Amino acid sequence: MVNVGLAATLGCMAVLAIPELLSHSGHDHNAALGWANLLTEMLHNFADGMSLGVAWVSGMTSGLATALAVAVHELPQAAATFSSLPADVRQFGWYSHYRYTEFALIAAKFSEGFASICMVGIRPRVQNRCTCAEYPALQQDLEDAFRQKKAPFFTADGKEECSFEKEKIFWKQVGIADLEVELAVSSTTGKCAVVCSCPDEFMEEAKDVIKKHNQKDNLHKVAMSWATSKDVYKGGAALDPAQTPVAAAERYLLAEEAEGQASEDNVENLKDAKKKALQIDPTDAPAWFNLGVDGGGTVSGRAHSKKDCFEKALQIDPEHKLAWFNLGVAGGGTVSGRAHSKKNCFEKALQIDPEYARAWYNLGNAGGGTVLGRAHSEKNCFEKALQIDPENAPAWYNLGNAGGGTVSGRAHSPKNCFEKALQIDPTDADAWYNLGVAGGGTVSGRAHSPKNCYEKSLQIDPENAPAWYNLGNAGGGTVSGRAHSKKDCYEKALQIDPTYAPTPAC
């Protein structure tokens, strides 16, 4: 019995020691979960150790069999434990954009005169490796930045701008039910709040709470800047700038503007944050891109137009397709000492992503071009755009003007193209006019004569002289509830353009 007891004890100690040694390679997260896990692991391993000890005393065969059984049954639990460990978010590309955004927001808030900032995190229901791991990482990075005398606490020449004292920056993680109260407490006189962490499950609810808070006149506006699961699950992959936290905040502000609720302070703070981000790291290509989308700005005392910003982004990251596209829209520019026309820019964007429908459409508008060594006419470009995005009404319209074409293996006449454009966008006055010139057609199941088409075009755009002229040629018609003889129509056309004298179209 003594031998059995001694063997069992040694077995328990061995099995307990192995996970303890392995645990030193991990990190300390969520204390409550850790203690619960430790207790259950102790009981579990004690039972395993007793089994091993008794089995080995009983004999070699039973000892080996039990050891194998214990090892096999540990594998599923080990895999589950590993999958629940939070990843070090600092290794992912999205986190650097997130960190710069938060640093810049903090610097902007202190520069506005706030005495303290509360960094609010919304607590998830279930902790896992992809929920809010950025919150503790950001806290540690801010502490490191202050200790190393870096932004946002110090200027480039080492001058302290703000302190990391607890009364200056404090951290509060709350449940979604307590968010409204916490924001009210943290945004009174001299204080402001930044919601910097939110799990996807509460994102829409959190936006509603923040929007409601920001409509109150007696409280300071709350800044919203968190990462989403799209960022996390993309891991280290290169991110489309539309997925960065700055862009997420932009989308939120645009939604507010659409509802007439956007705060001018919020919009300006976001722009300031982008500029601050570039002062912190002038090599941040997405930040240059986003500043360009905003129309440009002043960074470190120097003014940059939107074109300058896109050029800067491309000097840093020449594979930035959106920057190439926007530089093309801006008329082209110079990147790394080489001039690029707007056509070159759209070609560059398509070399990076041949499935970029908007770039194909714009390349068609530029007269066509060469992509990946193959020449494409303007017609080919519109066909390509429509194969990728068949709901692009302007591309259908332009393909019709180019004489029609083949999309996804099916031929379309000019008339078909105008009909397609109007099924998608029935408010396109030019498409209605061109459909009339093509002899009329069927839109959304309803037939329209040439006369109907000119009437539709003029209801949308009553300043279209050719449409008035052609309606006159069709015998006159009714526009916006008012009848017009063919004489009236010609008079209207000449009032708009006294020099208009085309060959009759009908």
XYZ file of C-alpha atoms in Angstrom:
506
model
C 0.000 0.000 0.000
C 2.882 2.341 0.753
C 4.270 1.727 -2.724
C 0.875 2.419 -4.286
C 0.473 5.657 -2.338
C 3.999 6.814 -3.174
C 3.543 6.042 -6.859
C 0.172 7.827 -6.943
C 1.675 10.900 -5.278
C 4.582 11.012 -7.703
C 2.143 10.646 -10.608
C 0.056 13.564 -9.354
C 3.115 15.765 -8.940
C 4.393 14.959 -12.433
C 1.066 15.642 -14.143
C 0.599 18.873 -12.160
C 4.104 20.075 -12.948
C 3.843 19.734 -16.735
C 0.963 22.202 -17.304
C 2.465 24.604 -14.745
C 5.749 24.678 -16.649
C 3.961 25.171 -19.958
C 1.830 27.974 -18.510
C 4.902 30.225 -18.140
C 4.896 30.745 -21.912
C 1.401 32.319 -21.816
C -0.027 35.616 -20.521
C -2.186 36.529 -17.552
C -5.693 37.422 -18.764
C -9.055 37.548 -17.003
C -8.242 36.722 -13.398
C -11.591 35.117 -12.547
C -11.400 32.759 -15.505
C -7.817 31.947 -14.567
C -8.600 30.919 -10.979
C -11.561 28.811 -12.059
C -9.426 27.122 -14.681
C -6.639 26.502 -12.132
C -9.001 24.834 -9.652
C -10.580 22.533 -12.211
C -7.167 21.678 -13.651
C -5.855 20.739 -10.184
C -8.754 18.357 -9.524
C -8.557 16.936 -13.025
C -4.808 16.369 -12.862
C -5.028 14.877 -9.368
C -7.435 12.230 -10.676
C -5.162 11.561 -13.662
C -2.172 11.193 -11.353
C -3.984 8.722 -9.069
C -4.946 6.639 -12.077
C -1.392 6.584 -13.420
C 0.144 5.744 -10.061
C -2.190 2.812 -9.401
C -1.848 1.544 -12.967
C 1.982 1.481 -12.891
C 2.032 -0.360 -9.556
C -0.319 -2.931 -11.016
C 2.037 -3.682 -13.895
C 3.843 -2.510 -17.026
C 0.963 -3.300 -19.384
C -1.694 -1.480 -17.364
C 0.681 1.444 -16.762
C 1.380 1.953 -20.466
C -2.287 1.561 -21.376
C -3.401 4.108 -18.756
C -0.644 6.576 -19.709
C -1.756 6.404 -23.361
C -5.420 6.894 -22.387
C -4.609 9.920 -20.224
C -2.478 11.475 -22.992
C -5.187 10.997 -25.638
C -7.998 12.405 -23.503
C -5.926 15.514 -22.743
C -5.644 16.508 -26.423
C -9.179 17.944 -26.957
C -8.975 19.990 -23.749
C -5.530 21.315 -24.648
C -6.781 22.372 -28.078
C -9.788 24.129 -26.542
C -7.621 25.908 -23.976
C -5.232 27.110 -26.667
C -8.050 28.395 -28.862
C -9.425 30.453 -25.947
C -6.152 32.278 -25.312
C -6.146 35.855 -26.574
C -3.699 36.473 -29.410
C -1.090 39.182 -29.086
C -2.856 41.765 -31.204
C 0.350 43.753 -31.701
C 1.450 41.278 -34.367
C -1.468 42.232 -36.640
C -1.443 45.063 -39.156
C -4.856 46.404 -38.106
C -3.686 47.024 -34.545
C -1.087 49.593 -35.586
C -3.810 51.669 -37.298
C -6.008 51.284 -34.231
C -3.195 52.345 -31.875
C -2.305 55.416 -33.950
C -5.935 56.454 -34.020
C -6.266 56.177 -30.228
C -2.980 57.979 -29.601
C -4.040 60.789 -31.930
C -7.469 61.095 -30.296
C -5.854 61.350 -26.853
C -3.441 64.030 -28.056
C -6.309 65.941 -29.715
C -8.437 65.814 -26.558
C -5.628 67.137 -24.356
C -4.885 69.880 -26.888
C -8.553 70.920 -26.616
C -7.994 71.563 -22.909
C -9.573 68.510 -21.260
C -8.119 67.720 -17.839
C -8.759 63.969 -18.047
C -9.815 61.276 -20.493
C -11.710 58.085 -19.723
C -10.860 55.228 -22.107
C -14.052 53.189 -22.059
C -14.190 49.537 -23.047
C -17.484 47.647 -23.391
C -17.277 44.256 -21.742
C -18.150 41.237 -23.953
C -20.523 38.514 -22.769
C -17.941 35.796 -23.439
C -14.180 36.356 -23.380
C -12.286 34.713 -26.249
C -9.222 35.306 -28.376
C -11.057 37.707 -30.721
C -12.978 39.951 -28.315
C -11.490 43.198 -27.188
C -7.892 41.970 -26.819
C -6.868 45.420 -28.075
C -8.066 47.091 -24.855
C -5.340 45.811 -22.459
C -2.752 46.037 -25.254
C -3.568 49.727 -25.777
C -3.276 50.409 -22.046
C 0.175 48.801 -21.953
C 1.307 50.643 -25.099
C 0.285 53.997 -23.641
C 2.258 53.263 -20.471
C 5.272 52.276 -22.585
C 4.964 55.424 -24.715
C 5.028 57.648 -21.631
C 7.951 55.768 -20.092
C 9.903 55.987 -23.368
C 9.013 59.698 -23.780
C 7.107 59.257 -27.038
C 3.900 60.640 -28.558
C 1.202 61.345 -27.599
C 2.791 62.471 -24.312
C 5.985 64.023 -25.680
C 6.853 66.070 -28.750
C 9.623 65.058 -31.163
C 12.101 67.271 -29.261
C 11.278 65.588 -25.931
C 8.936 68.230 -24.487
C 6.190 66.783 -22.300
C 2.722 67.690 -23.603
C 0.586 65.665 -21.203
C 0.976 63.160 -18.387
C 0.002 59.534 -17.983
C -1.070 60.053 -14.378
C -4.113 58.079 -13.279
C -6.137 61.249 -12.860
C -5.279 62.218 -16.460
C -6.040 58.964 -18.303
C -8.133 56.333 -16.612
C -9.642 53.079 -17.854
C -13.155 51.792 -17.324
C -14.575 48.574 -18.709
C -18.364 48.437 -18.369
C -21.287 46.324 -19.452
C -23.440 47.643 -22.285
C -26.286 48.280 -19.800
C -24.067 50.694 -17.836
C -22.599 52.538 -20.844
C -25.036 55.483 -20.820
C -24.404 56.214 -17.131
C -20.628 55.873 -17.505
C -20.517 58.265 -20.453
C -22.527 60.840 -18.510
C -20.150 60.582 -15.538
C -17.013 60.665 -17.702
C -17.897 63.658 -19.871
C -18.784 66.403 -17.413
C -16.773 69.603 -16.863
C -13.117 69.146 -17.810
C -13.553 65.460 -18.644
C -14.198 63.528 -21.838
C -14.619 59.901 -22.876
C -13.359 57.773 -25.755
C -15.094 54.444 -26.400
C -12.114 52.485 -27.668
C -13.261 48.869 -27.384
C -16.582 47.254 -28.263
C -17.498 43.654 -29.164
C -19.514 43.187 -32.356
C -22.543 41.924 -30.435
C -23.050 45.364 -28.835
C -21.849 47.600 -31.670
C -25.214 48.897 -32.908
C -26.523 49.385 -29.374
C -23.346 51.250 -28.409
C -23.679 53.549 -31.436
C -27.241 54.396 -30.408
C -26.150 55.181 -26.830
C -23.269 57.387 -28.046
C -25.498 59.179 -30.559
C -28.085 59.873 -27.855
C -25.374 61.131 -25.499
C -23.852 63.448 -28.115
C -27.210 65.161 -28.644
C -27.171 66.483 -25.065
C -25.958 70.067 -24.765
C -24.723 69.856 -21.168
C -22.203 67.023 -21.775
C -19.002 66.828 -23.817
C -19.137 64.772 -27.010
C -17.930 61.183 -26.814
C -15.436 59.958 -29.419
C -16.000 56.493 -30.870
C -13.083 54.499 -32.236
C -12.977 50.754 -31.903
C -11.761 47.799 -33.953
C -14.210 45.208 -35.315
C -14.066 41.448 -35.773
C -13.364 42.084 -39.475
C -10.066 43.632 -38.417
C -9.267 40.827 -35.974
C -10.097 37.896 -38.225
C -8.112 39.380 -41.107
C -5.064 38.959 -38.849
C -1.798 40.090 -40.386
C -3.180 40.474 -43.911
C -2.917 43.839 -45.632
C -6.082 45.769 -44.872
C -8.248 47.793 -47.183
C -8.224 51.271 -45.579
C -11.999 51.055 -45.507
C -11.588 48.555 -42.645
C -9.441 50.738 -40.376
C -10.940 52.162 -37.181
C -10.535 55.710 -38.552
C -12.640 54.783 -41.577
C -15.206 53.086 -39.317
C -15.545 56.370 -37.435
C -15.880 58.173 -40.778
C -18.736 55.890 -41.811
C -20.475 56.582 -38.497
C -20.114 60.338 -38.994
C -21.423 60.073 -42.552
C -24.453 58.215 -41.226
C -24.971 60.999 -38.682
C -24.664 63.625 -41.418
C -27.293 61.800 -43.483
C -29.646 62.063 -40.504
C -28.726 65.706 -39.882
C -27.223 64.794 -36.504
C -23.490 65.046 -37.140
C -21.553 67.038 -34.597
C -19.153 69.564 -36.100
C -16.875 68.904 -33.147
C -16.847 65.165 -33.916
C -16.040 65.747 -37.580
C -13.229 68.173 -36.774
C -11.871 65.903 -34.039
C -11.695 63.026 -36.521
C -9.772 65.168 -39.013
C -7.453 66.323 -36.230
C -6.932 62.706 -35.232
C -5.779 61.817 -38.742
C -3.320 64.715 -38.775
C -2.041 63.753 -35.323
C -1.626 60.161 -36.502
C 0.665 61.379 -39.283
C 2.671 63.507 -36.876
C 3.169 60.383 -34.791
C 4.042 58.231 -37.817
C 4.498 60.018 -41.176
C 4.964 56.620 -42.857
C 1.358 55.525 -42.215
C 0.012 55.067 -45.770
C -3.659 54.521 -44.747
C -3.569 57.741 -42.694
C -2.295 59.716 -45.719
C -5.003 58.106 -47.844
C -7.749 58.981 -45.352
C -6.490 62.554 -45.084
C -6.666 62.777 -48.889
C -10.247 61.499 -48.842
C -10.997 64.355 -46.424
C -9.654 66.843 -48.952
C -6.132 67.193 -47.572
C -4.808 69.085 -44.555
C -1.800 70.481 -42.731
C 0.676 68.034 -41.184
C 3.634 69.241 -39.104
C 3.132 72.799 -40.360
C 2.968 71.918 -44.052
C -0.190 72.032 -46.179
C -1.018 69.000 -48.319
C -3.708 68.901 -51.013
C -5.731 65.728 -51.462
C -3.554 64.893 -54.466
C -0.424 65.327 -52.292
C -1.893 62.937 -49.733
C -2.581 60.208 -52.291
C 0.938 60.663 -53.711
C 2.382 60.343 -50.172
C 0.363 57.190 -49.523
C 1.659 55.639 -52.766
C 5.287 56.546 -52.098
C 4.962 54.546 -48.874
C 2.749 51.760 -50.244
C 2.744 51.491 -54.067
C 0.274 48.570 -53.826
C -2.489 50.753 -52.388
C -5.192 50.312 -55.057
C -7.602 52.859 -53.550
C -4.887 55.508 -53.469
C -4.118 54.870 -57.167
C -7.825 55.079 -57.998
C -8.320 58.325 -56.079
C -5.172 59.833 -57.564
C -6.655 59.066 -60.985
C -9.934 60.738 -60.005
C -7.855 63.760 -58.891
C -6.360 63.947 -62.402
C -3.171 61.938 -61.870
C 0.056 62.929 -60.125
C 3.702 62.179 -59.422
C 4.748 59.145 -57.372
C 8.394 58.498 -56.468
C 9.558 60.982 -59.112
C 7.478 59.557 -61.941
C 4.450 61.317 -63.481
C 1.240 59.320 -63.890
C -1.778 60.424 -65.934
C -5.231 59.610 -64.659
C -5.318 56.719 -67.161
C -2.029 55.370 -65.721
C -3.502 55.539 -62.230
C -6.566 53.467 -63.133
C -4.290 50.971 -64.919
C -2.150 50.703 -61.782
C -5.205 50.094 -59.603
C -6.321 47.306 -61.962
C -2.895 45.680 -62.030
C -3.220 45.349 -58.262
C -6.872 44.237 -58.371
C -8.275 43.193 -61.783
C -11.705 42.787 -60.146
C -12.003 46.475 -59.263
C -15.198 47.423 -61.144
C -15.034 51.177 -60.528
C -11.491 51.315 -61.890
C -12.588 49.521 -65.090
C -15.443 52.015 -65.469
C -13.137 55.014 -65.010
C -10.537 53.536 -67.352
C -13.288 53.275 -69.965
C -14.160 56.927 -69.410
C -10.471 57.727 -69.940
C -10.596 56.044 -73.369
C -9.392 52.562 -72.380
C -5.880 51.398 -71.565
C -3.498 48.512 -70.982
C -3.852 46.201 -67.969
C -1.457 43.327 -67.252
C -0.018 43.616 -70.759
C -3.355 43.499 -72.579
C -4.952 46.465 -74.380
C -8.594 47.264 -73.597
C -10.809 49.662 -75.580
C -13.264 51.874 -73.748
C -16.002 49.408 -74.737
C -14.003 46.490 -73.282
C -13.594 48.434 -70.042
C -17.337 48.997 -69.618
C -17.959 45.305 -70.388
C -15.388 44.326 -67.733
C -16.949 46.670 -65.175
C -20.394 45.146 -65.808
C -19.170 41.543 -65.623
C -17.939 42.344 -62.102
C -20.802 44.661 -61.095
C -23.917 44.276 -63.296
C -25.745 46.908 -61.171
C -23.521 49.764 -62.385
C -26.040 52.012 -64.168
C -23.497 54.537 -65.560
C -21.492 51.659 -67.072
C -24.606 50.369 -68.861
C -25.307 53.885 -70.134
C -21.757 54.318 -71.409
C -21.760 50.880 -73.021
C -24.923 51.910 -74.847
C -23.189 55.075 -76.070
C -20.282 52.908 -77.227
C -22.648 50.917 -79.481
C -23.548 48.117 -77.076
C -21.472 45.090 -76.188
C -21.253 41.620 -74.653
C -21.571 41.137 -70.890
C -21.178 37.713 -69.278
C -21.571 36.005 -72.659
C -24.760 37.841 -73.663
C -24.924 40.489 -76.420
C -26.636 43.799 -75.642
C -27.692 46.401 -78.214
C -27.464 50.120 -77.360
C -31.215 50.028 -76.668
C -30.791 47.089 -74.265
C -28.027 48.962 -72.456
C -30.168 52.073 -71.903
C -33.030 49.872 -70.677
C -30.661 48.182 -68.225
C -29.378 51.536 -66.983
C -32.939 52.755 -66.361
C -34.022 49.574 -64.568
C -31.227 50.295 -62.087
C -31.607 54.087 -62.019
C -34.911 55.408 -63.432
C -33.849 59.006 -62.616
C -31.158 59.171 -65.334
C -32.415 61.887 -67.685
C -29.717 61.236 -70.300
C -30.543 57.522 -70.421
C -34.236 58.307 -71.010
C -33.265 60.718 -73.791
C -30.983 58.164 -75.465
C -33.604 55.444 -75.172
C -35.989 57.796 -76.975
C -33.415 58.361 -79.732
C -33.037 54.553 -79.976
C -36.777 54.240 -80.690
C -38.103 53.727 -77.170
C -38.042 50.526 -75.149
C -39.264 48.559 -72.140
C -38.210 49.535 -68.619
C -39.237 47.477 -65.566
C -41.901 45.668 -67.617
C -43.508 48.805 -69.069
C -43.223 49.871 -72.706
C -42.214 53.466 -73.484
C -42.516 55.150 -76.886
C -39.867 57.675 -77.994
C -42.301 60.424 -76.970
C -42.699 58.913 -73.470
C -38.931 58.745 -73.135
C -38.453 62.444 -73.970
C -41.243 63.356 -71.530
C -39.524 61.295 -68.788
C -36.174 62.907 -69.540
C -37.663 66.416 -69.296
C -39.493 65.713 -66.048
C -36.078 64.954 -64.560
C -34.093 67.627 -66.428
C -36.254 70.404 -67.928
C -33.109 72.193 -69.190
C -32.335 69.506 -71.812
C -32.631 71.381 -75.115
C -32.215 68.295 -77.383
C -35.013 66.515 -75.497
C -37.380 69.470 -76.008
C -36.454 69.573 -79.696
C -37.080 65.847 -80.168
C -40.354 66.020 -78.222
C -41.396 68.724 -80.672
C -40.456 66.409 -83.558
C -42.659 63.736 -81.925
C -45.661 66.118 -82.036
C -45.345 67.605 -78.543
C -46.269 66.037 -75.214
C -46.955 66.418 -71.497
C -44.163 67.322 -69.081
C -44.760 67.533 -65.305
C -48.531 67.618 -65.835
C -48.497 70.394 -68.449
C -49.271 69.876 -72.138
C -46.835 71.299 -74.710
C -47.527 71.587 -78.441
C -44.684 70.898 -80.819
C -44.334 74.684 -81.240
C -43.998 75.058 -77.439
C -41.287 72.391 -77.456
C -39.180 74.161 -80.096
C -39.581 77.439 -78.217
C -38.407 75.749 -75.009
C -35.362 74.308 -76.771
C -34.427 77.737 -78.148
C -34.937 79.459 -74.787
C -32.373 77.071 -73.314
C -29.981 77.223 -76.276
C -30.688 79.921 -78.891
C -28.058 78.388 -81.207
C -29.557 74.898 -81.156
C -30.374 73.680 -84.688
C -29.748 69.922 -85.069
C -30.956 67.504 -87.716
C -34.342 66.053 -86.665
C -33.871 62.782 -84.753
C -37.351 61.327 -85.207
